[in-house]
């Protein structure tokens, strides 16, 4: 065959093959298949692609579904961007061949993915992938429910959890032996259940977790709690009873895990114990005798057991007996009470001065009819005990004399409340009855009597004359009664005084009120110049205001007040007005202070001083007259002259300044010649005088 024939033959063969392929292409279906395994495992944060191969038709529509939700749709080979769900655009991407790529994949993308190929005129085909995103197993922990395994409980569960990563397989081991499902154990996906745990289930448990990328082993020791078992009690030394002052020890033990904690209770109180649960009692007293309860507690489970032990202690009563007396049977009879607690056995008590027929043990009462023979009589209680004998006494008395007390207050509504208090010393305590005039008072809206009956509160009190009644309180007990009347008065000032300070800038005003006056406050008033004030430039000024004006308000308990910033050069007038609610009483006497007049104490002083001053003036005039008369009489007596020579001799004595006490008052003093020479006339000083030497002192006298 020539080369040309061979070439024609090859062309026909090519056209035949091409025709076969064209005919086959018209009649073939769409195909899709995974390229690789359909189960894909990957780790968190990695990139992975679900690879597929497509054939059968050009430009098909590819749709990827995550579960049943379409997440990506694209026409293969189209220039239009793929339609990717907004929330997945950062992770999902479709390749040009239709494969689905994941970038930085997370746990949320662990799912089943289905890819569908759609082309008009062709049957829809699909392929399925399973994507599992794993993380490395880390931070495994095992929790228990309940927290502690209790012997006899219904079940005990161990449940594991991981902070990162999930396991495909899990296995539990007890004492290195793998646990299988049976009647005692149930192995679940994430838990191990122990049914009816007992003390034999105490030991080490091991958990092994695996996934395609990691394996982790975790150990946990489980302790099954039980007990306490039956307690065992004992006393040392072992004897039937103990005497006051003895020392003893009580023990209490029982089995359990953890070791049960032992405590002792006595009289409802928990007592301190030593290590091991022993209770040591030193210098034991009778108050410590009785039933002791040992309480054994499992501190982890709260389970407890109790057992009692009786301890007998004998001793005589402590302290001293107590005596008292009360009014009974409608405040008619006296009940004498004698009490001496403690002691084993109890002390025998009696009142021999009243009766020998009855007695009592520990606590004894004896009721007697009241009589004046018992008023002020000391009654003895005899207390007998085998180890000690003693006594106490009580004296019953009738109500003593007393003075009522009146207090005035204002309630929240601004109404006056008057309180009258009557307290009379009496044994037993006196009961108080109250009356207004002839009307017996009882608790009500206006009148309220205290629980001990010693106080009467009068609410919404009106200070008008109609309300100022006489109230009577009568204190009584079985031995007598004593009453007192209280005549309430309106707001009244009984006395007032004014005391200025040394500078006259501050005065203290005091006042007194009758003890039964109803007063809620005081209005301090002033007349005269206004109190000194300080202006902006620092100078002081005052204004003259006529008439009285209020300057202070004081509560009803006040009895004095200080008024400051007064001008000592001005005259002020002060008075106090008592107030009861809205009612004002009569003002006090006006007190005056200032330079223009005299205060009341000054007037009293003048009234007393003027007569005394007149008497003193008369005495002084008489004394002056007597002195003048005596002087004239002396001047009329004869005098003898003193020679000049004598005067000169005497006067020349130096340093003699003290007068001669022997001379009488009629003689002249001695001349000073030294001074006379300096004062002499010029003629007398023409020649110098000779030096004068003083002779020895000469004592001279002149007799007249």
XYZ file of N, CA and C in Angstrom, residues 648 651-656 670-680 685 689-694:
75
model
N 20.129 124.631 167.463
C 21.246 124.435 166.544
C 22.036 123.213 166.908
N 20.129 120.147 165.912
C 19.935 119.954 164.469
C 21.213 119.582 163.768
N 22.369 119.789 164.388
C 23.624 119.472 163.716
C 23.972 117.997 163.811
N 23.211 117.209 164.454
C 23.493 115.775 164.540
C 23.203 115.129 163.183
N 24.186 114.463 162.559
C 23.999 113.884 161.217
C 23.168 112.611 161.259
N 22.540 112.417 160.125
C 21.824 111.146 159.844
C 20.831 110.812 160.901
N 20.288 111.827 161.534
C 19.226 111.555 162.500
C 17.931 112.005 161.874
N 13.574 119.982 164.505
C 14.923 120.515 164.562
C 15.310 121.062 163.208
N 16.004 122.221 163.222
C 16.378 122.834 161.940
C 17.514 122.096 161.290
N 17.559 122.156 159.944
C 18.646 121.559 159.153
C 19.594 122.690 158.773
N 20.746 122.769 159.507
C 21.671 123.869 159.281
C 22.378 123.756 157.956
N 22.593 122.575 157.475
C 23.241 122.431 156.159
C 22.374 123.064 155.081
N 21.093 122.865 155.171
C 20.195 123.478 154.195
C 20.092 124.976 154.442
N 20.103 125.370 155.699
C 19.984 126.793 156.010
C 21.181 127.563 155.477
N 22.378 126.989 155.493
C 23.554 127.695 154.989
C 23.457 127.924 153.514
N 22.867 126.942 152.804
C 22.732 127.121 151.355
C 21.678 128.143 151.019
N 20.727 128.360 151.932
C 19.648 129.300 151.665
C 19.863 130.646 152.393
N 20.942 130.830 153.031
C 21.171 132.072 153.804
C 21.401 133.251 152.887
N 27.100 134.749 154.125
C 28.034 133.812 153.513
C 29.256 134.529 152.948
N 32.471 129.313 156.263
C 32.220 128.773 157.595
C 33.234 127.689 157.906
N 33.530 127.593 159.188
C 34.469 126.511 159.545
C 33.787 125.146 159.389
N 34.635 124.168 159.171
C 34.097 122.797 159.029
C 33.474 122.376 160.334
N 32.287 121.923 160.244
C 31.534 121.547 161.443
C 31.652 120.048 161.658
N 32.120 119.752 162.830
C 32.228 118.334 163.205
C 31.127 118.049 164.189
N 30.323 117.093 163.801
C 29.160 116.779 164.655
C 29.622 116.126 165.929
